[in-house]
Coordinates of C-alpha atoms (C1' of nucleotides) in Angstrom, one line a residue:
Chain A
X1 CA 93.7 119.0 109.1
X2 CA 91.3 116.1 108.6
X3 CA 92.4 112.9 106.9
X4 CA 90.5 113.9 103.8
X5 CA 92.4 117.1 103.6
X6 CA 95.6 115.2 103.9
X7 CA 94.7 112.8 101.2
X8 CA 93.9 115.7 98.9
X9 CA 97.1 117.6 99.8
X10 CA 99.0 114.5 98.6
X11 CA 97.2 114.7 95.2
X12 CA 98.1 118.4 95.0
X13 CA 101.8 117.6 95.2
X14 CA 101.7 116.3 91.6
X15 CA 102.3 118.9 89.0
X16 CA 102.8 119.0 85.2
X17 CA 106.6 119.3 85.9
X18 CA 106.6 116.4 88.4
X19 CA 103.8 114.1 87.5
X20 CA 105.3 111.0 89.2
X21 CA 106.6 110.9 92.7
X22 CA 108.0 108.1 95.0
X23 CA 106.7 107.3 98.5
X24 CA 109.5 108.8 100.4
X25 CA 109.4 111.9 98.3
X26 CA 105.7 112.3 98.8
X27 CA 106.1 111.8 102.6
X28 CA 108.9 114.4 102.7
X29 CA 107.0 117.0 100.7
X30 CA 103.7 116.6 102.5
X31 CA 105.3 116.4 105.9
X32 CA 103.3 113.3 106.8
X33 CA 104.8 110.2 108.2
X34 CA 105.8 107.6 105.6
X35 CA 103.3 105.1 107.0
X36 CA 100.5 107.8 106.9
X37 CA 101.5 108.7 103.4
X38 CA 101.4 105.1 102.3
X39 CA 98.0 104.5 103.9
X40 CA 96.6 107.5 102.2
X41 CA 98.1 106.5 98.8
X42 CA 96.6 103.0 99.2
X43 CA 93.1 104.5 99.9
X44 CA 93.5 106.8 96.9
X45 CA 94.7 104.0 94.7
X46 CA 91.7 101.9 95.7
X47 CA 89.4 104.5 94.2
X48 CA 91.5 105.2 91.1
X49 CA 92.6 108.7 92.2
X50 CA 96.2 107.5 92.2
X51 CA 98.0 104.9 90.1
X52 CA 101.3 103.2 90.9
X53 CA 103.8 102.5 88.2
X54 CA 104.4 98.7 88.1
X55 CA 108.0 99.2 87.4
X56 CA 109.3 102.2 89.3
X57 CA 106.7 101.9 92.1
X58 CA 106.2 105.6 91.8
X59 CA 102.8 107.2 92.1
X60 CA 100.9 109.3 89.7
X61 CA 97.4 110.8 89.4
X62 CA 94.8 108.2 88.4
X63 CA 92.0 107.8 85.9
X64 CA 89.3 108.2 88.6
X65 CA 90.1 111.9 88.5
X66 CA 89.5 112.1 84.8
X67 CA 86.2 110.4 85.2
X68 CA 84.9 112.8 87.8
X69 CA 86.3 115.8 86.0
X70 CA 84.4 114.7 82.9
X71 CA 81.2 114.3 84.8
X72 CA 81.7 117.9 86.0
X73 CA 82.5 119.0 82.4
X74 CA 79.3 117.3 81.2
X75 CA 77.2 119.5 83.4
X76 CA 79.3 122.6 83.0
X77 CA 81.2 122.6 79.7
X78 CA 83.6 125.3 80.6
X79 CA 86.6 123.8 78.8
X80 CA 84.7 122.4 75.8
X81 CA 83.2 125.8 75.2
X82 CA 86.2 128.0 75.9
X83 CA 89.1 126.1 74.4
X84 CA 88.3 126.9 70.7
X85 CA 88.1 130.5 71.6
X86 CA 91.4 130.3 73.5
X87 CA 92.9 128.8 70.4
X88 CA 91.6 131.6 68.2
X89 CA 92.8 134.2 70.5
X90 CA 96.2 132.6 70.7
X91 CA 96.6 132.6 66.9
X92 CA 95.3 136.1 66.7
X93 CA 97.7 137.5 69.3
X94 CA 100.7 135.2 68.9
X95 CA 101.2 135.3 72.6
X96 CA 100.5 133.0 75.5
X97 CA 96.7 132.7 76.2
X98 CA 95.5 131.0 79.3
X99 CA 92.1 130.1 80.6
X100 CA 91.3 129.8 84.3
X101 CA 88.5 128.8 86.6
X102 CA 87.9 130.0 90.1
X103 CA 88.6 127.5 92.9
X104 CA 88.4 128.3 96.7
X105 CA 90.5 131.4 96.8
X106 CA 92.5 131.4 93.6
X107 CA 92.3 130.9 89.9
X108 CA 93.2 127.5 88.5
X109 CA 94.8 127.4 85.1
X110 CA 92.8 124.9 83.1
X111 CA 94.1 125.5 79.6
X112 CA 97.0 127.2 77.9
X113 CA 98.1 127.9 74.4
X114 CA 101.7 128.9 73.8
X115 CA 103.0 130.8 70.8
X116 CA 105.9 129.5 68.7
X117 CA 108.3 132.2 70.0
X118 CA 111.2 130.9 72.1
X119 CA 110.9 134.0 74.3
X120 CA 107.4 133.6 75.6
X121 CA 105.5 133.5 78.9
X122 CA 105.3 130.0 80.0
X123 CA 102.3 128.8 82.1
X124 CA 101.5 125.2 83.1
X125 CA 98.1 123.7 83.3
X126 CA 97.2 123.4 87.0
X127 CA 99.1 126.5 87.9
X128 CA 97.4 128.5 90.6
X129 CA 97.1 132.3 90.2
X130 CA 96.6 134.7 93.1
X131 CA 93.7 137.1 92.8
X132 CA 95.3 140.4 93.7
X133 CA 98.4 140.3 91.6
X134 CA 97.4 139.0 88.2
X135 CA 95.4 140.4 85.3
X136 CA 93.2 137.3 85.6
X137 CA 92.7 137.8 89.3
X138 CA 91.7 141.5 88.9
X139 CA 89.3 140.7 86.0
X140 CA 87.8 138.0 88.2
X141 CA 87.5 140.2 91.3
X142 CA 85.8 142.9 89.2
X143 CA 82.8 140.6 88.8
X144 CA 83.1 138.3 91.8
X145 CA 80.7 137.9 94.6
X146 CA 81.2 140.4 97.4
X147 CA 82.3 137.7 99.9
X148 CA 85.1 136.7 97.7
X149 CA 86.3 140.2 97.1
X150 CA 86.2 140.9 100.9
X151 CA 88.0 137.8 101.7
X152 CA 90.7 138.6 99.2
X153 CA 91.3 142.2 100.3
X154 CA 91.2 141.1 104.0
X155 CA 93.8 138.3 103.6
X156 CA 97.5 138.9 103.5
X157 CA 98.5 140.3 100.0
X158 CA 101.9 139.1 98.9
X159 CA 104.1 141.4 96.9
X160 CA 105.6 139.2 94.2
X161 CA 107.5 142.0 92.5
X162 CA 108.2 145.7 93.1
X163 CA 105.2 146.4 90.9
X164 CA 102.6 144.2 92.8
X165 CA 99.7 146.3 94.1
X166 CA 99.1 145.3 97.7
X167 CA 97.0 148.1 99.1
X168 CA 93.3 147.2 99.1
X169 CA 92.4 150.6 97.8
X170 CA 94.8 150.3 94.8
X171 CA 93.4 146.8 94.0
X172 CA 89.8 148.2 94.2
X173 CA 90.8 150.9 91.8
X174 CA 92.2 148.3 89.4
X175 CA 89.0 146.4 89.6
X176 CA 86.9 149.5 88.9
X177 CA 89.1 150.3 85.9
X178 CA 88.8 146.8 84.6
X179 CA 85.0 147.0 84.9
X180 CA 84.9 150.3 83.0
X181 CA 87.4 149.3 80.4
X182 CA 86.1 145.7 80.0
X183 CA 89.4 144.1 80.6
X184 CA 92.2 144.2 83.3
X185 CA 95.9 144.9 82.8
X186 CA 98.6 143.6 85.1
X187 CA 102.0 145.2 84.5
X188 CA 104.5 142.8 86.1
X189 CA 102.3 142.1 89.1
X190 CA 103.3 138.5 89.5
X191 CA 106.6 138.3 87.6
X192 CA 109.1 140.9 86.3
X193 CA 109.0 141.5 82.6
X194 CA 105.5 140.0 82.1
X195 CA 102.5 142.1 81.1
X196 CA 99.0 140.6 80.8
X197 CA 95.5 141.5 80.0
X198 CA 92.4 139.5 81.0
X199 CA 88.7 139.5 81.0
X200 CA 86.1 137.7 83.1
X201 CA 83.9 134.9 81.9
X202 CA 80.5 135.4 83.5
X203 CA 77.7 133.1 84.7
X204 CA 74.1 133.7 83.8
X205 CA 73.8 135.7 87.0
X206 CA 76.6 138.0 86.0
X207 CA 79.2 136.7 88.4
X208 CA 82.7 135.7 87.3
X209 CA 83.3 132.0 86.8
X210 CA 86.8 132.2 85.4
X211 CA 88.9 134.3 83.1
X212 CA 90.8 134.3 79.8
X213 CA 94.1 136.2 79.6
X214 CA 96.9 137.0 77.3
X215 CA 100.4 137.2 78.8
X216 CA 103.5 138.4 77.0
X217 CA 107.1 139.6 77.6
X218 CA 106.9 143.3 78.3
X219 CA 110.0 143.9 76.1
X220 CA 108.1 143.4 72.9
X221 CA 104.7 144.9 74.0
X222 CA 103.6 148.3 72.9
X223 CA 100.7 150.4 74.3
X224 CA 98.9 149.6 71.1
X225 CA 99.4 145.9 71.6
X226 CA 97.8 146.2 75.1
X227 CA 94.7 147.8 73.7
X228 CA 94.4 145.4 70.9
X229 CA 94.8 142.4 73.1
X230 CA 92.5 143.9 75.7
X231 CA 89.7 144.3 73.1
X232 CA 90.4 140.8 71.8
X233 CA 90.4 139.1 75.2
X234 CA 87.2 141.0 76.1
X235 CA 85.5 139.8 73.0
X236 CA 86.6 136.2 73.6
X237 CA 85.4 136.3 77.2
X238 CA 82.0 137.7 76.1
X239 CA 81.6 135.0 73.5
X240 CA 82.5 132.3 75.9
X241 CA 80.0 133.7 78.5
X242 CA 77.3 133.8 75.9
X243 CA 77.9 130.3 74.7
X244 CA 78.0 129.0 78.2
X245 CA 74.8 130.7 79.2
X246 CA 72.8 129.7 76.1
X247 CA 73.0 133.2 74.5
X248 CA 70.8 134.7 77.2
X249 CA 73.4 136.3 79.3
X250 CA 71.7 138.9 81.4
X251 CA 72.7 142.5 81.3
X252 CA 75.9 142.5 83.2
X253 CA 75.0 143.0 86.8
X254 CA 77.7 145.6 87.6
X255 CA 78.6 146.9 84.3
X256 CA 75.3 148.9 84.0
Chain B
X1 CA 86.4 101.8 105.0
X2 CA 88.7 104.6 105.8
X3 CA 87.7 108.3 105.9
X4 CA 89.4 108.9 102.6
X5 CA 87.4 106.1 100.9
X6 CA 84.2 107.5 102.3
X7 CA 85.0 111.0 101.0
X8 CA 85.7 109.5 97.5
X9 CA 82.5 107.5 97.6
X10 CA 80.6 110.7 98.1
X11 CA 82.2 112.1 95.0
X12 CA 81.2 109.0 93.1
X13 CA 77.5 109.6 93.8
X14 CA 77.5 112.4 91.3
X15 CA 76.7 111.3 87.8
X16 CA 76.0 113.0 84.4
X17 CA 72.3 112.3 85.0
X18 CA 72.4 113.7 88.6
X19 CA 75.2 116.2 88.8
X20 CA 73.8 118.1 91.8
X21 CA 72.7 116.5 95.1
X22 CA 71.6 117.9 98.4
X23 CA 73.0 117.0 101.8
X24 CA 70.2 114.7 102.9
X25 CA 70.2 112.9 99.6
X26 CA 73.9 112.4 99.7
X27 CA 73.7 111.1 103.2
X28 CA 70.9 108.7 102.2
X29 CA 72.7 107.4 99.2
X30 CA 76.1 107.0 100.8
X31 CA 74.6 105.4 103.9
X32 CA 76.7 107.8 106.0
X33 CA 75.2 109.9 108.8
X34 CA 74.2 113.4 107.8
X35 CA 76.8 114.9 110.1
X36 CA 79.5 112.7 108.7
X37 CA 78.4 113.5 105.2
X38 CA 78.5 117.2 105.9
X39 CA 82.0 117.0 107.4
X40 CA 83.3 115.2 104.4
X41 CA 81.6 117.6 102.1
X42 CA 83.2 120.5 103.9
X43 CA 86.6 118.9 103.7
X44 CA 86.1 118.3 100.0
X45 CA 84.8 121.8 99.4
X46 CA 87.8 123.2 101.2
X47 CA 90.0 121.7 98.5
X48 CA 87.8 122.5 95.6
X49 CA 86.7 118.9 95.0
X50 CA 83.1 119.9 95.6
X51 CA 81.3 123.2 95.2
X52 CA 78.1 124.3 96.8
X53 CA 75.5 126.2 94.9
X54 CA 74.9 129.5 96.6
X55 CA 71.2 129.4 96.0
X56 CA 70.0 125.8 96.3
X57 CA 72.8 124.8 98.7
X58 CA 73.1 121.7 96.7
X59 CA 76.6 120.2 96.1
X60 CA 78.3 119.4 92.8
X61 CA 81.8 118.3 91.7
X62 CA 84.3 121.1 91.9
X63 CA 87.0 122.7 89.8
X64 CA 89.8 121.1 91.8
X65 CA 89.0 117.8 90.0
X66 CA 89.4 119.4 86.6
X67 CA 92.7 120.8 87.7
X68 CA 94.1 117.5 88.7
X69 CA 92.6 115.7 85.7
X70 CA 94.3 118.2 83.5
X71 CA 97.7 117.6 85.2
X72 CA 97.2 113.9 84.5
X73 CA 96.2 114.6 80.9
X74 CA 99.3 116.7 80.5
X75 CA 101.5 113.7 81.2
X76 CA 99.3 111.2 79.6
X77 CA 97.3 112.8 76.8
X78 CA 94.8 110.0 76.4
X79 CA 91.8 112.1 75.7
X80 CA 93.5 114.7 73.7
X81 CA 94.9 112.1 71.4
X82 CA 91.9 109.8 71.2
X83 CA 89.0 112.2 70.9
X84 CA 89.6 113.2 67.3
X85 CA 89.7 109.6 66.2
X86 CA 86.6 108.8 68.2
X87 CA 84.9 111.6 66.2
X88 CA 86.1 110.2 62.9
X89 CA 84.9 106.8 63.8
X90 CA 81.6 108.1 64.9
X91 CA 81.0 109.9 61.6
X92 CA 82.2 106.9 59.6
X93 CA 80.0 104.4 61.4
X94 CA 77.0 106.6 62.3
X95 CA 76.7 104.7 65.6
X96 CA 77.6 105.4 69.2
X97 CA 81.4 105.4 69.7
X98 CA 82.8 105.4 73.2
X99 CA 86.3 105.6 74.6
X100 CA 87.2 104.1 78.0
X101 CA 90.2 104.0 80.3
X102 CA 90.9 101.3 82.8
X103 CA 90.5 102.1 86.5
X104 CA 90.9 99.7 89.4
X105 CA 88.7 96.8 88.1
X106 CA 86.5 98.3 85.4
X107 CA 86.6 100.5 82.4
X108 CA 85.6 104.1 82.8
X109 CA 83.9 105.8 79.9
X110 CA 85.8 109.0 79.3
X111 CA 84.3 110.2 76.0
X112 CA 81.2 109.4 73.9
X113 CA 80.0 110.4 70.5
X114 CA 76.4 109.7 69.7
X115 CA 74.9 109.5 66.2
X116 CA 71.8 111.5 65.2
X117 CA 69.5 108.5 65.2
X118 CA 66.7 108.6 67.7
X119 CA 67.1 104.9 68.2
X120 CA 70.7 104.6 69.3
X121 CA 72.7 103.2 72.1
X122 CA 73.1 105.8 74.9
X123 CA 76.1 105.9 77.0
X124 CA 77.0 108.6 79.6
X125 CA 80.5 109.9 80.3
X126 CA 81.6 108.4 83.6
X127 CA 79.7 105.2 83.1
X128 CA 81.5 102.2 84.4
X129 CA 81.8 99.1 82.2
X130 CA 82.4 95.6 83.7
X131 CA 85.2 93.7 82.0
X132 CA 83.6 90.3 81.4
X133 CA 80.4 91.3 79.7
X134 CA 81.2 94.1 77.3
X135 CA 83.1 94.3 74.0
X136 CA 85.4 96.9 75.6
X137 CA 86.0 94.7 78.6
X138 CA 87.0 91.7 76.4
X139 CA 89.2 93.8 74.2
X140 CA 90.9 95.1 77.3
X141 CA 91.3 91.7 78.9
X142 CA 92.8 90.4 75.7
X143 CA 95.8 92.7 76.3
X144 CA 95.7 93.2 80.1
X145 CA 98.4 92.3 82.6
X146 CA 97.9 88.8 83.9
X147 CA 97.0 89.9 87.5
X148 CA 94.0 91.9 86.1
X149 CA 92.8 89.0 84.0
X150 CA 93.1 86.6 86.9
X151 CA 91.4 88.9 89.3
X152 CA 88.5 89.4 86.8
X153 CA 88.0 85.7 86.1
X154 CA 88.3 84.9 89.8
X155 CA 85.7 87.5 90.9
X156 CA 81.9 87.0 90.8
X157 CA 80.8 87.4 87.2
X158 CA 77.3 88.9 86.9
X159 CA 75.0 87.7 84.2
X160 CA 73.4 90.9 83.0
X161 CA 71.4 89.3 80.2
X162 CA 70.7 85.7 79.0
X163 CA 73.6 86.2 76.6
X164 CA 76.2 87.2 79.1
X165 CA 79.2 84.9 79.2
X166 CA 80.0 84.0 82.8
X167 CA 82.1 80.9 82.6
X168 CA 85.9 81.8 82.8
X169 CA 86.6 79.4 80.0
X170 CA 84.1 81.1 77.7
X171 CA 85.5 84.5 78.5
X172 CA 89.1 83.3 77.9
X173 CA 87.9 82.0 74.5
X174 CA 86.4 85.4 73.7
X175 CA 89.7 87.0 74.6
X176 CA 91.7 84.7 72.4
X177 CA 89.3 85.3 69.5
X178 CA 89.6 89.1 70.0
X179 CA 93.4 88.8 70.0
X180 CA 93.3 86.8 66.8
X181 CA 90.7 88.9 65.1
X182 CA 92.1 92.2 66.3
X183 CA 88.8 93.3 67.8
X184 CA 86.2 91.9 70.2
X185 CA 82.5 91.4 69.7
X186 CA 79.8 91.5 72.4
X187 CA 76.4 90.3 71.4
X188 CA 74.0 91.6 74.1
X189 CA 76.4 90.8 76.9
X190 CA 75.4 93.8 79.0
X191 CA 72.0 94.8 77.6
X192 CA 69.5 93.1 75.4
X193 CA 69.4 94.4 71.8
X194 CA 72.8 96.0 71.9
X195 CA 75.8 94.7 69.9
X196 CA 79.2 96.2 70.2
X197 CA 82.7 95.8 68.8
X198 CA 85.8 97.1 70.5
X199 CA 89.6 97.2 70.3
X200 CA 92.3 97.9 72.9
X201 CA 94.5 100.9 73.0
X202 CA 98.0 99.8 74.0
X203 CA 100.8 101.3 76.0
X204 CA 104.4 101.2 74.7
X205 CA 104.9 98.0 76.6
X206 CA 102.0 96.4 74.7
X207 CA 99.5 96.3 77.6
X208 CA 96.0 97.6 77.3
X209 CA 95.3 101.1 78.6
X210 CA 91.8 101.5 77.5
X211 CA 89.5 100.8 74.6
X212 CA 87.5 102.3 71.8
X213 CA 84.2 100.7 70.9
X214 CA 81.2 101.0 68.6
X215 CA 77.8 100.1 70.1
X216 CA 74.6 99.8 68.0
X217 CA 71.1 98.5 68.2
X218 CA 71.2 94.9 67.1
X219 CA 68.0 95.3 65.0
X220 CA 69.8 97.3 62.3
X221 CA 73.1 95.6 62.4
X222 CA 74.1 93.0 59.8
X223 CA 77.1 90.6 59.9
X224 CA 78.8 92.8 57.3
X225 CA 78.3 95.8 59.6
X226 CA 80.0 94.0 62.4
X227 CA 83.1 93.2 60.3
X228 CA 83.3 96.7 58.9
X229 CA 83.0 98.3 62.3
X230 CA 85.4 95.8 63.8
X231 CA 88.1 96.7 61.2
X232 CA 87.4 100.5 61.7
X233 CA 87.6 100.3 65.5
X234 CA 90.8 98.2 65.2
X235 CA 92.4 100.8 62.9
X236 CA 91.3 103.6 65.2
X237 CA 92.7 101.8 68.3
X238 CA 96.0 101.2 66.5
X239 CA 96.3 104.8 65.4
X240 CA 95.6 106.1 69.0
X241 CA 98.1 103.7 70.4
X242 CA 100.8 104.8 67.9
X243 CA 100.2 108.5 68.5
X244 CA 100.3 107.9 72.3
X245 CA 103.5 106.1 72.1
X246 CA 105.2 108.4 69.8
X247 CA 105.0 106.1 66.8
X248 CA 107.3 103.6 68.3
X249 CA 104.8 101.0 69.5
X250 CA 106.6 97.8 70.1
X251 CA 105.5 94.7 68.2
X252 CA 102.4 93.8 70.1
X253 CA 103.5 91.6 72.9
X254 CA 100.8 88.9 72.6
X255 CA 99.7 89.4 69.0
X256 CA 102.9 87.9 67.7
Chain C
dG1 C1' 132.9 92.2 99.7
dG2 C1' 131.2 94.3 103.5
dA3 C1' 129.6 98.8 105.2
dT4 C1' 126.3 102.5 104.3
dG5 C1' 122.4 104.8 102.6
dT6 C1' 118.3 104.8 100.0
dT7 C1' 114.2 103.0 98.6
dG8 C1' 109.2 100.9 99.3
dG9 C1' 106.6 98.8 102.7
dT10 C1' 104.8 97.0 107.5
dT11 C1' 103.7 96.7 112.6
dC12 C1' 101.1 98.0 116.8
dA13 C1' 100.5 100.5 121.2
dT14 C1' 99.3 105.3 121.7
dT15 C1' 96.6 109.1 120.4
dA16 C1' 93.5 112.0 118.1
dT17 C1' 89.8 112.0 114.9
dT18 C1' 85.5 110.4 113.4
dT19 C1' 80.9 109.2 114.6
dG20 C1' 75.7 109.7 115.1
dA21 C1' 71.5 110.5 118.0
dA22 C1' 69.5 114.4 119.1
dC23 C1' 69.3 118.9 118.4
dC24 C1' 68.2 123.9 116.1
dG25 C1' 66.6 127.1 112.6
dT26 C1' 64.6 127.8 108.0
dT27 C1' 61.7 126.9 104.3
dA28 C1' 58.2 124.9 101.7
dT29 C1' 53.6 122.1 101.9
dT30 C1' 49.1 121.1 103.8
Chain D
dA1 C1' 48.9 126.9 112.4
dA2 C1' 50.7 122.4 112.0
dT3 C1' 53.7 119.4 109.6
dA4 C1' 57.5 117.8 107.2
dA5 C1' 61.7 118.2 104.8
dC6 C1' 65.7 120.4 104.4
dG7 C1' 70.6 122.2 105.7
dG8 C1' 73.4 122.5 109.4
dT9 C1' 75.4 121.8 114.5
dT10 C1' 76.7 119.5 119.1
dC11 C1' 79.5 116.5 122.1
dA12 C1' 80.3 112.0 124.8
dA13 C1' 81.4 107.6 123.0
dA14 C1' 83.6 104.7 119.6
dT15 C1' 86.7 104.1 116.2
dA16 C1' 90.2 105.1 113.1
dA17 C1' 94.6 107.5 112.2
dT18 C1' 99.3 107.9 113.8
dG19 C1' 104.5 107.3 113.8
dA20 C1' 108.8 105.4 115.8
dA21 C1' 110.9 101.4 114.9
dC22 C1' 111.2 97.8 112.0
dC23 C1' 112.1 94.6 107.3
dA24 C1' 113.7 93.5 102.9
dA25 C1' 115.6 94.9 98.5
dC26 C1' 118.5 97.6 95.9
dA27 C1' 122.4 100.8 94.9
dT28 C1' 126.6 103.1 96.1
dC29 C1' 131.0 103.5 97.9
dC30 C1' 135.3 102.7 100.0

DNA sequence: GGATGTTGGTTCATTATTTGAACCGTTATT
DNA sequence: AATAACGGTTCAAATAATGAACCAACATCC
């Protein structure tokens, strides 16, 4: 791995759950030498990608990241556009609604709304979702570029639960069903007891950019709930797609 | 400069005005060789910090940045907290209101609300503001850690206009006035014809984290406007600080 | 109170990565 | 058909990254 990759891996050690880490800890987790880790952190700090707490000397993600993320958002207002609809969907369904964007080979959770229930599906911002074993992933694949689909089906497909589909044919079938139905369903594909529905948010060219999904404990979910949430999530995804593409969303490439 | 620094400088070439750049262009602007530039871009793309347009082959900032920025936001909800108050202030003043966060040695614009006027002060998200020559900068310095103030006054102080204060003593005086008054005023310090007022947003320890500012064309600004905006910007900054610090903002360290 | 372990941070000879001039292939422009 | 501009690649030479061993400071534990 190049030095740049190493620096970025360091950044990726920070999570919502552990937003501040010490030098030794970072070195241990990254597997880099302490001296290397430090040098990388200094370089990152110099550009505002990392900040160091004056008191504890622990490191955390810096403001430079917000700056660049906002520049990206300015050109491509995914969050700005989608968040209000995520909120609406959350209050309509009273279950966890999460929004994700594609990155490299997974979906990245960029926004989450949790219901008031104590028993709910908990998802953190920044959480990475595999493509083959989540409702979001299937919804994404259903409208992804061929290369991405191929790469996903070719790669090793982890079985997270007894219900995870890992045969390429089964996954393709789920994708086809999702296309036909307008939304995808994942029954405990990533975690036992969780059932989700999702729909893809499309670019002007008709390719998936990200997804919106509703996740709920299976115990309190009926078949009627699934259908209702599916239709709602589909409507939300469509609305977001339209707003993103200035209301001139082409006829969906593959849906025709 | 280390490789990491170079990679980050590449990212910093993207702006709101030019969010997509080609390889040759990036190489030219960064001063790096085309091969080097490419290798860095590939490394960045591999981690989702940069994306490449499938059609034009141009590069843009990637979703990985949003992810990390959101993780940072989750721990430190600066934007989430401040944006509503920025909006309120914008509609109350009918002038440009911008929010900035400190990064390394400058302030980074993280949010802007523009008024409907055709003649208005235009500021882009991501724009960097020098500390010594802007209302935001002075407001920040007034409550910054001593090291930062020292570093700023020691460094070369560029005179952007004939009105820019560049003598350390004059800048210190502005800071003292800002502390006393509760807000800072910059009369054409960065650009001719622009007058701004700003107030610092404080951490629980009483140090400045960022600022909120109102910028307007001097031509239509009266002395009364300045006072009114100053009080409004001060109130907004206080409210943001309180919300950020869970309503238990300590007595302001230096204001006492 | 002295031994022990932990932390953040530094040094410098060794080692591996980065560098860039020259290159190729493709796609406009003239 | 010639030219130029673009994205992308190659490989010997130059440079930067590496990590074991090292401090100093703090906390913990007999």
